[in-house]
Short mmCIF file of C-alpha atoms in Angstrom, two decimals:
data_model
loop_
_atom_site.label_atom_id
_atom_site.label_comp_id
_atom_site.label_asym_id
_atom_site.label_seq_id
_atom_site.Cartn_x
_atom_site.Cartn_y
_atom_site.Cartn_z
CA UNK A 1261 -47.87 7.87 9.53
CA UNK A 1262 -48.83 6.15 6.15
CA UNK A 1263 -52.60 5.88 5.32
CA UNK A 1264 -52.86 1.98 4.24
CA UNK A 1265 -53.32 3.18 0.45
CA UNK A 1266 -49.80 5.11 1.01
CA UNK A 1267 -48.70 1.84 2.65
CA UNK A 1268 -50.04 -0.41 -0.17
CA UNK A 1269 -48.54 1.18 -2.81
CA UNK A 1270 -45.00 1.16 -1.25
CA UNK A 1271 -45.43 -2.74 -0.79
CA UNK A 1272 -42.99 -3.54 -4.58
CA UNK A 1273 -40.52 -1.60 -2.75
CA UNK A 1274 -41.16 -2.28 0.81
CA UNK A 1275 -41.33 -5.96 0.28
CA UNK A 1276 -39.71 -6.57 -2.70
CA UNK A 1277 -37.20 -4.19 -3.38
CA UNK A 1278 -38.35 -3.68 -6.98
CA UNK A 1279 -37.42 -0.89 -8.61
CA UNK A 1280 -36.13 0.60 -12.14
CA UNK A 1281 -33.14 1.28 -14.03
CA UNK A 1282 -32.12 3.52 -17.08
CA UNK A 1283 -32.24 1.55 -20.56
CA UNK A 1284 -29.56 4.09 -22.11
CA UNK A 1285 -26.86 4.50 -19.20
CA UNK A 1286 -27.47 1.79 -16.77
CA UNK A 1287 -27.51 3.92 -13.87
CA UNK A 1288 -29.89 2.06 -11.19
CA UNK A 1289 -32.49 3.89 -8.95
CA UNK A 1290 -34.11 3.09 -5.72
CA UNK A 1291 -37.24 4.04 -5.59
CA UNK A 1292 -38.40 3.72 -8.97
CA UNK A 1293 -38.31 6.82 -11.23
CA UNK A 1294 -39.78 8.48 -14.05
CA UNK A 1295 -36.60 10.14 -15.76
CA UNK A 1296 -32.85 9.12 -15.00
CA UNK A 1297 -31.25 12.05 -13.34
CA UNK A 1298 -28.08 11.60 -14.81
CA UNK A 1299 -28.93 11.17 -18.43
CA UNK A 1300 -32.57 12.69 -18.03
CA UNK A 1301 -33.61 9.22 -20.57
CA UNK A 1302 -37.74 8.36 -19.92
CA UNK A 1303 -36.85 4.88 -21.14
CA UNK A 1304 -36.49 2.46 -18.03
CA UNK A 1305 -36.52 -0.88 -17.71
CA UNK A 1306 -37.45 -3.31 -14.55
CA UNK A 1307 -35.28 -4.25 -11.71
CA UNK A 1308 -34.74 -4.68 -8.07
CA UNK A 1309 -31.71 -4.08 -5.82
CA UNK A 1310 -29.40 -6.41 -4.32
CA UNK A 1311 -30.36 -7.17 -0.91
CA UNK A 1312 -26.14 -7.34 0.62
CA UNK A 1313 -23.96 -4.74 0.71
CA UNK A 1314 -21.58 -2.18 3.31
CA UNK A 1315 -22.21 0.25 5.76
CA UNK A 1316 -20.76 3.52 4.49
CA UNK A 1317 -22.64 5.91 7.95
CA UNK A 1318 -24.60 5.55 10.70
CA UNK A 1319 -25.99 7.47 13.76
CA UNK A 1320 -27.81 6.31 17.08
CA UNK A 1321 -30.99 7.94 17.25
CA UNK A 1322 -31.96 8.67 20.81
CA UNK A 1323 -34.87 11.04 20.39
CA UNK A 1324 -37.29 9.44 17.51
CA UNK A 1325 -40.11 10.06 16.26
CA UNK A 1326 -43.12 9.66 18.50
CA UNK A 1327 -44.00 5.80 16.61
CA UNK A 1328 -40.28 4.84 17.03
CA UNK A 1329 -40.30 5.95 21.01
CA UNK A 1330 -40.09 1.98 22.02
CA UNK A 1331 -37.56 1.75 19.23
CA UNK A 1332 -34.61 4.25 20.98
CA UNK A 1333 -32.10 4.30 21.20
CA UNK A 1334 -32.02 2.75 17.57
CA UNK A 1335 -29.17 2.41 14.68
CA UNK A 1336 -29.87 4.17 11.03
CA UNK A 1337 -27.34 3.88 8.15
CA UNK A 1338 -26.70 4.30 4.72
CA UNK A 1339 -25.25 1.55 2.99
CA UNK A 1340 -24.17 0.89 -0.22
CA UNK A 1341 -25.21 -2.19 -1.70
CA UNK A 1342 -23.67 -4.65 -4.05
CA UNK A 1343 -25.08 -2.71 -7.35
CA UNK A 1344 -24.32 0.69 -6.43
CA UNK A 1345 -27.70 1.69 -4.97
CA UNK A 1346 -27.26 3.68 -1.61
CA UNK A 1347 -29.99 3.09 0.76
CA UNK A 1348 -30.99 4.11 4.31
CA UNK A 1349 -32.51 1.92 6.76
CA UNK A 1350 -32.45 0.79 10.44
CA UNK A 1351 -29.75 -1.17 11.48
CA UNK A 1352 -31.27 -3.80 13.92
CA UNK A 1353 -29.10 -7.33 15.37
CA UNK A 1354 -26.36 -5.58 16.09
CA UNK A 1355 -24.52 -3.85 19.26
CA UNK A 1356 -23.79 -0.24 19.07
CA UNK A 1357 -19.80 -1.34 19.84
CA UNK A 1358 -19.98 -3.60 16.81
CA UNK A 1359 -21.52 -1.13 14.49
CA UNK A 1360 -18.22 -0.35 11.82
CA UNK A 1361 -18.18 1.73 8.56
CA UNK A 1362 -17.74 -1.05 6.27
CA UNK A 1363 -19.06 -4.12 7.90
CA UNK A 1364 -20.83 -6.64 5.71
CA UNK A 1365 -24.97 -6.05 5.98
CA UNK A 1366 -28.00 -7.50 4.42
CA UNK A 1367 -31.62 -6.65 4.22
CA UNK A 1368 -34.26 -8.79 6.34
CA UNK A 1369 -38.35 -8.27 6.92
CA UNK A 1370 -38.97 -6.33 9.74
CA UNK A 1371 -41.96 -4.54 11.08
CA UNK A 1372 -41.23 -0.84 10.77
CA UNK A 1373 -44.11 0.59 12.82
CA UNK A 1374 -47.03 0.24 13.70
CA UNK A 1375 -50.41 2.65 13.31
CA UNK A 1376 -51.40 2.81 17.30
CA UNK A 1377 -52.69 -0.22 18.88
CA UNK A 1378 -55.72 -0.65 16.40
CA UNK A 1379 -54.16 0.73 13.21
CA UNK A 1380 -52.40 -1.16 10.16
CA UNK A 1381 -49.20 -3.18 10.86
CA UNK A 1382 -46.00 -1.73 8.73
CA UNK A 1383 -43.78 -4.33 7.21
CA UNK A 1384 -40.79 -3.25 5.30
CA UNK A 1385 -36.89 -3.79 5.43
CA UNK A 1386 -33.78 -2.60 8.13
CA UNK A 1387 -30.48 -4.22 7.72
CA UNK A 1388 -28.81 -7.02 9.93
CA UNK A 1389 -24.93 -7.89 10.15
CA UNK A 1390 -24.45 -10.14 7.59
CA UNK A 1391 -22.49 -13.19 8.70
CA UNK A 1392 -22.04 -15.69 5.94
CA UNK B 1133 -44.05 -38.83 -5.99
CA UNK B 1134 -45.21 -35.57 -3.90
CA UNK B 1135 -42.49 -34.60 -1.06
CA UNK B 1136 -40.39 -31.47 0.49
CA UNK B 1137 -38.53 -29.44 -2.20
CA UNK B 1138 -37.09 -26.51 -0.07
CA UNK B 1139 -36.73 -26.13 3.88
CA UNK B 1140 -35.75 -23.01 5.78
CA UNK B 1141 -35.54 -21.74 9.10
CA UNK B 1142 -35.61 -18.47 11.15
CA UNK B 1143 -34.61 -18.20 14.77
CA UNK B 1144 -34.66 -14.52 16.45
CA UNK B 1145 -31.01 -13.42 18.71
CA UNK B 1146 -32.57 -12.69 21.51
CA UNK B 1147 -32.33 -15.43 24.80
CA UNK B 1148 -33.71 -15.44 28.62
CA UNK B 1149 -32.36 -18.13 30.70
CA UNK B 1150 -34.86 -20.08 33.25
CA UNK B 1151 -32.68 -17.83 36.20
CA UNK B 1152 -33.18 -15.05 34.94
CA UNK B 1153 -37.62 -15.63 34.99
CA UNK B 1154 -37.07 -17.47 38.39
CA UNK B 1155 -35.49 -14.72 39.88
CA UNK B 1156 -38.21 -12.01 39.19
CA UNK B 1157 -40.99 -14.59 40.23
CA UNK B 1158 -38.98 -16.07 43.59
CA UNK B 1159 -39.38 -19.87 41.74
CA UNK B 1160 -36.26 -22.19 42.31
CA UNK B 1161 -34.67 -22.07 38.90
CA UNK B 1162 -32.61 -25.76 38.73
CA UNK B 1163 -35.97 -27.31 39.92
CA UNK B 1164 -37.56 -25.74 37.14
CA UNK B 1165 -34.31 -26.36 34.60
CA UNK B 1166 -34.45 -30.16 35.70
CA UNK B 1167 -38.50 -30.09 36.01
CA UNK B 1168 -38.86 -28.98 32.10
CA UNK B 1169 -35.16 -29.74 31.16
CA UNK B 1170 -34.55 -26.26 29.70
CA UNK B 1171 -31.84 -23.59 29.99
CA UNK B 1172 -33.07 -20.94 27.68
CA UNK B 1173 -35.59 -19.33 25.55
CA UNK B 1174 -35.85 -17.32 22.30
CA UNK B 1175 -37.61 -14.04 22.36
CA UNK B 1176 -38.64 -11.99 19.78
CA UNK B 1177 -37.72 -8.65 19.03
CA UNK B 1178 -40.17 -5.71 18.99
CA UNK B 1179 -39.98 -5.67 15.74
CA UNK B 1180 -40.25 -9.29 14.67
CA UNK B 1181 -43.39 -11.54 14.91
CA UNK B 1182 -44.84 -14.49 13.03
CA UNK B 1183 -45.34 -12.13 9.60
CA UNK B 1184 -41.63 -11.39 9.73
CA UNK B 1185 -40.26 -14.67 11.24
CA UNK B 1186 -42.23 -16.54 7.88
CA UNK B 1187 -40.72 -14.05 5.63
CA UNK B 1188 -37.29 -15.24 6.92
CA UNK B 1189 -38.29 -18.97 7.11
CA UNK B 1190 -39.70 -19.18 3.56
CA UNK B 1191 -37.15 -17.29 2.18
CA UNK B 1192 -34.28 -19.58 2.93
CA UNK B 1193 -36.41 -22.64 2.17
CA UNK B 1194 -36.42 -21.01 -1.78
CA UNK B 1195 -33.08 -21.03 -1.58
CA UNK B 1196 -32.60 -24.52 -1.21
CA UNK B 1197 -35.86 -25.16 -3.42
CA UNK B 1198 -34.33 -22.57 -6.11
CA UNK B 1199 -37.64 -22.95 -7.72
CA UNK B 1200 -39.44 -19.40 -9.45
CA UNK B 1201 -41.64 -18.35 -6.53
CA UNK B 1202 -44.31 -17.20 -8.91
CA UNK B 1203 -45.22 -20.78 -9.26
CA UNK B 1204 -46.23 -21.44 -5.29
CA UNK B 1205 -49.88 -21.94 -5.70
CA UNK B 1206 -51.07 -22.33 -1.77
CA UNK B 1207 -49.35 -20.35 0.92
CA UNK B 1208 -50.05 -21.35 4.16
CA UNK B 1209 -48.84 -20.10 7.98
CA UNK B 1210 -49.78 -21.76 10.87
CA UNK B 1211 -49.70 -19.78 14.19
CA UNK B 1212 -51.47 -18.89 17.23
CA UNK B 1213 -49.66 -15.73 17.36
CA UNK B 1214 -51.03 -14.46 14.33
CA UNK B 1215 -50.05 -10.46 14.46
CA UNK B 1216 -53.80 -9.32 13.12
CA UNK B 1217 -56.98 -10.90 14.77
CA UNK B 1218 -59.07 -10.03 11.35
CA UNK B 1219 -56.24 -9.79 8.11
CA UNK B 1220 -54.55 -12.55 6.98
CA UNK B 1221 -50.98 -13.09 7.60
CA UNK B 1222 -50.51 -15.16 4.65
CA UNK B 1223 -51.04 -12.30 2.22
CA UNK B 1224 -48.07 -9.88 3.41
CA UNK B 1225 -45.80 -13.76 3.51
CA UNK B 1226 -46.78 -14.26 0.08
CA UNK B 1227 -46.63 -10.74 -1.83
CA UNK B 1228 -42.51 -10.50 -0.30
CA UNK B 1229 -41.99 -13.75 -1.78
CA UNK B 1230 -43.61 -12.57 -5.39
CA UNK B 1231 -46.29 -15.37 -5.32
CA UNK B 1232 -49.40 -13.10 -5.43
CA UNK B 1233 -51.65 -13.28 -7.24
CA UNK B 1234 -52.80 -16.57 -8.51
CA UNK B 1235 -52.18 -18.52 -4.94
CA UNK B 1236 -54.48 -19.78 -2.38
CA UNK B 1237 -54.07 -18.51 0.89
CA UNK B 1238 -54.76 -18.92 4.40
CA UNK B 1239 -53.92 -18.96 8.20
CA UNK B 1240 -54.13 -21.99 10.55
CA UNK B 1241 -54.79 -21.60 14.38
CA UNK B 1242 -54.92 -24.93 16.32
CA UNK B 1243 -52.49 -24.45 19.42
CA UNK B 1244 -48.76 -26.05 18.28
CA UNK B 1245 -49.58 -28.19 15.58
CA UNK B 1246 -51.10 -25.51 13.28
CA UNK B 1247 -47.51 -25.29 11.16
CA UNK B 1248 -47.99 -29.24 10.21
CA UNK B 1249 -51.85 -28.73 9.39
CA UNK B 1250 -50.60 -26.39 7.25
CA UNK B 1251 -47.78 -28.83 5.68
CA UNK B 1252 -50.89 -31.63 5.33
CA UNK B 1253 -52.72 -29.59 3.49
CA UNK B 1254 -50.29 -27.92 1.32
CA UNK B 1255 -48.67 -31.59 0.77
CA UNK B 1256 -51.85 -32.93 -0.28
CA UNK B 1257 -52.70 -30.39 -2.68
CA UNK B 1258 -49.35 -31.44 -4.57
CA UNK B 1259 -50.33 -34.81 -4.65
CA UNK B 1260 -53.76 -33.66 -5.81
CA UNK B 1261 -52.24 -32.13 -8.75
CA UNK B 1262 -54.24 -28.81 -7.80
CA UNK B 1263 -51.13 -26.95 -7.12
CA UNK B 1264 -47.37 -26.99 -8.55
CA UNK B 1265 -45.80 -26.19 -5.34
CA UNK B 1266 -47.49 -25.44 -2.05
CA UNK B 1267 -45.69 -23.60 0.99
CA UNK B 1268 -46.43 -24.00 4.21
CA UNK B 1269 -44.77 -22.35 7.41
CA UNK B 1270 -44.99 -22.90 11.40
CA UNK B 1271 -44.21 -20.01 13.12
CA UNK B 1272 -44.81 -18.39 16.42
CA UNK B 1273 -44.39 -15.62 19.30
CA UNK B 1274 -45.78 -17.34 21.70
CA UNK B 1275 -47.04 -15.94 25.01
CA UNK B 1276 -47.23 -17.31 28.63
CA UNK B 1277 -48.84 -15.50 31.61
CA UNK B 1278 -45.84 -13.74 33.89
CA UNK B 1279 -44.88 -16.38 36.66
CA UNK B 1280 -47.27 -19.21 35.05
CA UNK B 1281 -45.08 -22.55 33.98
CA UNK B 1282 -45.58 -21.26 30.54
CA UNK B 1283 -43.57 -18.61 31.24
CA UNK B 1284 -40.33 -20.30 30.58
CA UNK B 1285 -40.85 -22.33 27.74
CA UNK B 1286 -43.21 -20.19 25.37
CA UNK B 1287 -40.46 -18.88 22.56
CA UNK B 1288 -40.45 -17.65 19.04
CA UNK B 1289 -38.86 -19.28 15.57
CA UNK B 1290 -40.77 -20.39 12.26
CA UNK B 1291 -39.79 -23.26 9.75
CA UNK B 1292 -41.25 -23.24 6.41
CA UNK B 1293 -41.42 -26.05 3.43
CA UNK B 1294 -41.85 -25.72 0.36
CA UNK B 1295 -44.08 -28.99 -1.62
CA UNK B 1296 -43.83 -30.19 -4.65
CA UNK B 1297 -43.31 -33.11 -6.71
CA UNK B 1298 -40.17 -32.52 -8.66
CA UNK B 1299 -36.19 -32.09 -7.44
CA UNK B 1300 -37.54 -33.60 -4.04
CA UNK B 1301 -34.81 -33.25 -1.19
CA UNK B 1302 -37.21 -35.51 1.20
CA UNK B 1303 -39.79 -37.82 -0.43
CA UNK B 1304 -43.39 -38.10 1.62
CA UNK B 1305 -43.95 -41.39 2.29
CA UNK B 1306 -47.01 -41.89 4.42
CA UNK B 1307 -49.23 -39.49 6.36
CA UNK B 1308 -51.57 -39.54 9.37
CA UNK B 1309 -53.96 -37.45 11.39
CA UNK B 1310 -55.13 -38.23 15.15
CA UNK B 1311 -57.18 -35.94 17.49
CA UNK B 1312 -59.93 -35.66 19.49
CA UNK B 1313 -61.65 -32.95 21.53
CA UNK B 1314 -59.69 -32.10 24.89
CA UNK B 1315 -59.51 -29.16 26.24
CA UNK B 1316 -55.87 -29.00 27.69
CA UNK B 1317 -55.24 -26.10 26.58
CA UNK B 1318 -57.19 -22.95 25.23
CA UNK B 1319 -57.43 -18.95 25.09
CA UNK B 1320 -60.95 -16.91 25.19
CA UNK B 1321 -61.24 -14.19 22.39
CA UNK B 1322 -59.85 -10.92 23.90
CA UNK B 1323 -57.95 -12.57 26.23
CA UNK B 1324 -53.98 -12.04 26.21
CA UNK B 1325 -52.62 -15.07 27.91
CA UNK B 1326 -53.43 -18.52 27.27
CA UNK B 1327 -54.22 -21.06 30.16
CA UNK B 1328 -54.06 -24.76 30.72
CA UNK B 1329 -54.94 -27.23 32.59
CA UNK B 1330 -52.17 -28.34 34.39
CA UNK B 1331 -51.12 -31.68 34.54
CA UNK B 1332 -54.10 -32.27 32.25
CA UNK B 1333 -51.91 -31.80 29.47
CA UNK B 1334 -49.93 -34.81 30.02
CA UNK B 1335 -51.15 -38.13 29.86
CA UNK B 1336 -55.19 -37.81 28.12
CA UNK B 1337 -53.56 -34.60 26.16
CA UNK B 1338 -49.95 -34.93 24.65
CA UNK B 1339 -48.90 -38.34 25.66
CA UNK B 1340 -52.55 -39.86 23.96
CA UNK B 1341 -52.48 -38.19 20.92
CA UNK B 1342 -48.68 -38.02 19.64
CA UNK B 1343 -48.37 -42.05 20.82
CA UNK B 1344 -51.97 -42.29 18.64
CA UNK B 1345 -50.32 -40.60 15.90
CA UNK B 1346 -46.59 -42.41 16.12
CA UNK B 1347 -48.46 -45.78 16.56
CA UNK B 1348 -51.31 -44.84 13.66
CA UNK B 1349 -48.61 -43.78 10.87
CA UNK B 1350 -46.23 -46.90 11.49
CA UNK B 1351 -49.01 -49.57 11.19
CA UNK B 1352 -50.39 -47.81 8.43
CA UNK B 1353 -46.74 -47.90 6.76
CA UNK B 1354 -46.29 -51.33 7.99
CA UNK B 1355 -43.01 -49.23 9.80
CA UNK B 1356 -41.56 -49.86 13.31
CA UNK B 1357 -39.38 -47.78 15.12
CA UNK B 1358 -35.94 -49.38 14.54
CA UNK B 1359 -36.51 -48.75 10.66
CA UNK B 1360 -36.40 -44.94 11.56
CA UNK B 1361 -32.52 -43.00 11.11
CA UNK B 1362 -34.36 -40.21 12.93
CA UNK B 1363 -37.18 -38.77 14.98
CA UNK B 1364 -39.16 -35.45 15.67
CA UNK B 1365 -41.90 -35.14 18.57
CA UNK B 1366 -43.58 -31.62 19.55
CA UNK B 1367 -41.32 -30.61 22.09
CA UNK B 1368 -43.59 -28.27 24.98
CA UNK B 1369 -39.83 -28.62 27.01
CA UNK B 1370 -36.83 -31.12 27.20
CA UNK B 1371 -39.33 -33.97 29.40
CA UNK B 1372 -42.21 -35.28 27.09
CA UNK B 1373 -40.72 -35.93 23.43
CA UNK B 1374 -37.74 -37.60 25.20
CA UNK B 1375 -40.30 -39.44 27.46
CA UNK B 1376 -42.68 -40.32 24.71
CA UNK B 1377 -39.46 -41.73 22.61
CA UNK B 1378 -38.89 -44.11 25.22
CA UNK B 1379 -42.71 -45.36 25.05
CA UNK B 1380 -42.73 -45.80 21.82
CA UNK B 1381 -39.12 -47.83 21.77
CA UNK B 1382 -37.07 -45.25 19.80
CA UNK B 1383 -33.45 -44.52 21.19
CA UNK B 1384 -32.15 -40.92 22.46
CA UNK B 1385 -29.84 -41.23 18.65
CA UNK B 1386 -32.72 -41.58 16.75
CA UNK B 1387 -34.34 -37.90 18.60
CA UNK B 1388 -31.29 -35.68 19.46
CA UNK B 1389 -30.95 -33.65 16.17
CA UNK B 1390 -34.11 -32.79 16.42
CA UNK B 1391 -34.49 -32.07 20.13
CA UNK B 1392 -33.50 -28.06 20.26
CA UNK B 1393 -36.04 -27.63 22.97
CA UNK B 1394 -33.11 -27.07 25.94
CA UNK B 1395 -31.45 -24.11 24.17
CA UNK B 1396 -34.82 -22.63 22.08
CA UNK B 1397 -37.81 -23.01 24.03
CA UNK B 1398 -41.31 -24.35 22.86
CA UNK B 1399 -41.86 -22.76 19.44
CA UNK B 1400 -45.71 -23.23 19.66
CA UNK B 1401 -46.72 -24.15 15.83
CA UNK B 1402 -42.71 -24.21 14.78
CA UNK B 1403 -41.56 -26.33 17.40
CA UNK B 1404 -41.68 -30.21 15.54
CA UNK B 1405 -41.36 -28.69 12.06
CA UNK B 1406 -37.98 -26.36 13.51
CA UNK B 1407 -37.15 -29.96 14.48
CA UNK B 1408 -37.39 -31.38 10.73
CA UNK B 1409 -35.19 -28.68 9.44
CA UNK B 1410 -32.37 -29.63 11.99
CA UNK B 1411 -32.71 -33.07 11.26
CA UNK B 1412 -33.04 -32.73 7.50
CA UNK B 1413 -29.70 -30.67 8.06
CA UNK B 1414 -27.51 -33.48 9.34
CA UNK B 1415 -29.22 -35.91 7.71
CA UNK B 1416 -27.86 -38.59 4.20
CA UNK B 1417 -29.64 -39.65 1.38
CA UNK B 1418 -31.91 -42.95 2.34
CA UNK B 1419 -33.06 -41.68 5.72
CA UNK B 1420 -35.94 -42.05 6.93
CA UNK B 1421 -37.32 -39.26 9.13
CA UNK B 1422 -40.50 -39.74 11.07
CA UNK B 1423 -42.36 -36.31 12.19
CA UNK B 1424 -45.08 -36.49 14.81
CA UNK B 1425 -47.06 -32.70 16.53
CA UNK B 1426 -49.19 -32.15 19.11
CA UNK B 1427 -51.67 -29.64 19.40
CA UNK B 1428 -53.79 -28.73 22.65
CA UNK B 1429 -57.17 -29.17 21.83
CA UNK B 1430 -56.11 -32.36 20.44
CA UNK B 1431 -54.32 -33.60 17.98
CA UNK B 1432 -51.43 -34.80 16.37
CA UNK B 1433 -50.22 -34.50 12.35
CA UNK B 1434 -47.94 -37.59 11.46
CA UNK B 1435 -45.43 -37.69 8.41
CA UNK B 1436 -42.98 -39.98 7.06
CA UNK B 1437 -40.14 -38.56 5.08
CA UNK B 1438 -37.16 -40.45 3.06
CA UNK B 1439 -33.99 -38.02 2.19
CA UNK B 1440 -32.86 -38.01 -1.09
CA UNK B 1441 -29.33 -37.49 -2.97
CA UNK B 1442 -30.60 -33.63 -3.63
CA UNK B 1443 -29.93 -33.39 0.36
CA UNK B 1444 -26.53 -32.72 -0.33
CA UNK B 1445 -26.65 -30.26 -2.82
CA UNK B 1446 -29.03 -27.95 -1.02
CA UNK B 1447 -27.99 -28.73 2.66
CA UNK B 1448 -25.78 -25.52 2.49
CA UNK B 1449 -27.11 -23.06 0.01
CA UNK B 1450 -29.56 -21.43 3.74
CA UNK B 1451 -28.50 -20.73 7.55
CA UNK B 1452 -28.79 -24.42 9.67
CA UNK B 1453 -30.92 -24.45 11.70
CA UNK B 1454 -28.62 -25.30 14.70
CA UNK B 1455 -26.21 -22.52 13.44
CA UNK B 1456 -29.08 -20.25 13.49
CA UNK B 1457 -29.82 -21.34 17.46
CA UNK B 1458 -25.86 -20.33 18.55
CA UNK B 1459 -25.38 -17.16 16.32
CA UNK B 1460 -25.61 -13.84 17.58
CA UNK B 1461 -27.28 -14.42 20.71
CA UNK B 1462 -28.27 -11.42 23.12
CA UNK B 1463 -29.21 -12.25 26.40
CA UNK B 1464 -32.58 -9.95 27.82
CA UNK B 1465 -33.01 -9.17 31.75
CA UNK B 1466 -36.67 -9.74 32.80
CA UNK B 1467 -37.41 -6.03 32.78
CA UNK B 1468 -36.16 -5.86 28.58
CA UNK B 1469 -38.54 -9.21 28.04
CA UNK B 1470 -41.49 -7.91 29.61
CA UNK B 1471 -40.96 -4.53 27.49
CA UNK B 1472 -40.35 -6.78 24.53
CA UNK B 1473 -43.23 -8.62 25.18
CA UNK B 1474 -45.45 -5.87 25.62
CA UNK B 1475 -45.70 -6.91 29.40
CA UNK B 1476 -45.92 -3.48 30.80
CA UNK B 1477 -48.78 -1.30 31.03
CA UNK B 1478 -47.70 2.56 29.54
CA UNK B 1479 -50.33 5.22 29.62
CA UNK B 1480 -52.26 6.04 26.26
#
C-alpha cells in the first residue's frame, strides 16, 4: 500500500492524467519519463492522455490482492486510448458478459483502495463503458 | 449579472426497489411504495462516494461551462456523507479538476440542503466580485438505519454548478434564506446512522421552512407562482414536494421535470439541485425556474433562475440528467446493498 507521500506525488497522474511526450519524435508516455525509449531524446514537453479509447485485453481477477478482497471478482484491462497510450486499469460498470475486446471505454474517478479503516482514502481512475 | 455558467450531473448504476428492502425487513412494500411514492433507489458502488460522485458532477458541468478550470476561485461540496471526518473533500474535487492552488475551499454539512449553501455562497462571491467563477456541488451517499423508514429513500447522486457572471446559461435573479433551530433530524459524532423524529419532520420541519422559503423569495421578487415555467422542492420521497406544490398553488406541470424522487431516491444534499439540472435540461430560453431545499435542522435556501439563449448550445455537450437515471442500471439484492453499504460486520 502507498504511504500518502507515494500517494501525493502520483496525484498529476492519478487525477489528472498528466504526463509527457518526446519534443523530437512525438512518441507519448504514460507515466511521465525522463528519456524517450524509442529515440532515447531528454527533451520532453507537457501533456496528458486522452481519457476515451478501446479495450484491446482483459481478465477477471478472482483472487486479489488482500485491499481488493471486497473488490473480486473484478475486471482489469488494457486499453488503448485515442492517442496511442496503452494503459491498464479496472474495468468497473460493466457485466462480465458485456465485457468485448474492442468496446468503446472511458476513464472516470474512482476510489482505488483504501489504507484499512483509519488509513488515507485512494482516488485514482478505472474505466467505464463508454456510451455516447 | 451573476448566474449559473455550467451544470452537470452524476448518478451511480446501481438500483434497489422498495420490494426488494420490504422483503428482508417483513414491511408491506405497496404500502410503503404508495406511503413515500417511490419505486427505487440509487446505491453507490464500493468504490464511489461523494469525492468521486463530485468529480463526475463537476466535470460535466465544465463541459457545458467550457470555461479554463484554472480560473474557479471557490470550490465548494456540500454533503453529509463526507468520506473523511477530518480532511477536506473539496481539495481531492478541486486538484482533478486543475483548480488548485489559488481557490478557496471548503465542505458544507447541514443535513440535505448543504449542496445549495454551498451554491449561496459560491453565487454570492461572484456577485461580490471576489471570485471569477465559483463551483459548488451537492452530493451524497446517504445512509439510513436497516429496517428504519429511511431505509428506502436514502440514495446517492451529486449535481454541481459552476458561477459566474459571463456566458450565463441561467441568470440569478433573486435569493433567499429561511431556517430556524429544529431538531427533526440529527446524527451524534461516532454514530453511523442518522435518526429522526418521526412525523416531526413534517409539518414544524419541512413543510414550515420550504413554504417560509417559497413564500419569502416570491414577495421579495414581487413573483407569484403562475409566473414560474418550472419548480424544484427537496424531495425526502414522491409525498411532500408534490404536497407542498399544491400549498403553495403551483400545478403538477410546473414540478414534474424536476421530481426524479420515484425512480432515484432522496439524494440528501443533491436531491433539489439534481432537480435543477433536469429541469435546466428540458428547459427554453425565458424560463423562469424557482429552486427551494430543505435541510433538517432547519432550513431552506431559495433561488430564482431565468434560462438564457446559451441553454441551447450547452444543453447537450454532458449526460442529462434523466438519461443518466435510465442508463445502465443494475439492480442489487438486499444481501449485495448491505455489503455495498458496509452493512455487515467482517472480522478485523
Amino acid at each position: 500500500m502507498p504511504t500518502p507521500s507515494r500517494y501525493w506525488r502520483e496525484i498529476p497522474q492519478r487525477y489528472r492524467f498528466e504526463t509527457n511526450q518526446c519534443a523530437k519524435c512525438g512518441l507519448k508516455f504514460f507515466p511521465p519519463r525522463l528519456i524517450c525509449p524509442e529515440c532515447k531524446n531528454q527533451e520532453l514537453e507537457e501533456a496528458k492522455i486522452e481519457e476515451k479509447g478501446k479495450l484491446l485485453t482483459y481478465t477477471i481477477i478472482r483472487v486479489p490482492p488482500h485491499q481488493y478482497v471486497d473488490q473480486a471478482p473484478y475486471a482489469v484491462g488494457i486499453a488503448e486510448l485515442d492517442d496511442g497510450v496503452k494503459l491498464t486499469g479496472q474495468i468497473v460498470d460493466c457485466d462480465f458478459d458485456d465485457l468485448k475486446i474492442g468496446m468503446r471505454l472511458k476513464l472516470e474517478f474512482r476510489k482505488v483502495f483504501q489504507e484499512g479503516e483509519s488509513g488515507i482514502l485512494c482516488y485514482g481512475y478505472k474505466f467505464v463503458p463508454d456510451e455516447l | 449579472m451573476q448566474g449559473i455558467v455550467g451544470y452537470g450531473a452524476y448518478i451511480p448504476r446501481n438500483r434497489i426497489k422498495v420490494e426488494e428492502i420490504a422483503k428482508v425487513w417483513g414491511a408491506d412494500a405497496p404500502s410503503y411504495k404508495k406511503g413515500l411514492m417511490l419505486e427505487e433507489k440509487s446505491v453507490p458502488s464500493p468504490d464511489q462516494d461523494t469525492i468521486t460522485m463530485s468529480v463526475e458532477a463537476s466535470k460535466n458541468a465544465l463541459k457545458r461551462a467550457k470555461i479554463d478550470p484554472a480560473e474557479i476561485g471557490a470550490v465548494y461540496i456540500g454533503s453529509e456523507s463526507h468520506p473523511y471526518a477530518v480532511k477536506p473533500s473539496g481539495t481531492v474535487l478541486a486538484e482533478v479538476l486543475g483548480a488548485t492552488p489559488e481557490a478557496h475551499t471548503a465542505d458544507f454539512e447541514f443535513a440535505c440542503k448543504a449542496g445549495t449553501e454551498g451554491m449561496y455562497v459560491a453565487l454570492s462571491l461572484v456577485k461580490a466580485d471576489e471570485v471569477k467563477y465559483g463551483l459548488a456541488v451537492g452530493a451524497d451517499t446517504s445512509q439510513g438505519a436497516p429496517g428504519d423508514a429511511l431505509e428506502y429513500s436514502a440514495a446517492a447522486g451529486a449535481a454541481a454548478f459552476i458561477f459566474g457572471k459571463e456566458n450565463l446559461v441561467a441568470k440569478s435573479v433573486e435569493t433567499y434564506a429561511y431556517m430556524t433551530d429544529t431538531p427533526d433530524f440529527w446524527r451524534r459524532e461516532y454514530q453511523y446512522y442518522p435518526q429522526h423524529g418521526g412525523r416531526f419532520t413534517g409539518d414544524p420541519a419541512y413543510f414550515k421552512h420550504v413554504i417560509g422559503a417559497a413564500r419569502g423569495i416570491m414577495e421579495k421578487s414581487g413573483m407569484k407562482p403562475a409566473d414560474f415555467d418550472y419548480v424544484i422542492f427537496h424531495q425526502p420521497n414522491g409525498k411532500f414536494p408534490l404536497r407542498v406544490g399544491k400549498m403553495l398553488g403551483f400545478q403538477r406541470e410546473q414540478i414534474d421535470p424536476g421530481w426524479l424522487v420515484n425512480l432515484l431516491g432522496n439524494t440528501y444534499s443533491g436531491s433539489s439541485p439534481l432537480g435543477l439540472t433536469s429541469t435546466l435540461d428540458i428547459s427554453k430560453p425565458g424560463d423562469m425556474i424557482l429552486i427551494v431545499s430543505y435541510g433538517s435542522g432547519a432550513g431552506s435556501d431559495a433561488f430564482i433562475f431565468e434560462v438564457t439563449d446559451r441553454i441551447d448550445e450547452v444543453r447537450d455537450l454532458a449526460p442529462k440528467t434523466r438519461y443518466l437515471l435510465g442508463k445502465n442500471k443494475n439492480y442489487l439484492e438486499y444481501g449485495e446493498y448491505a455489503k455495498f453499504r458496509h452493512k455487515i460486520r467482517k472480522a478485523d
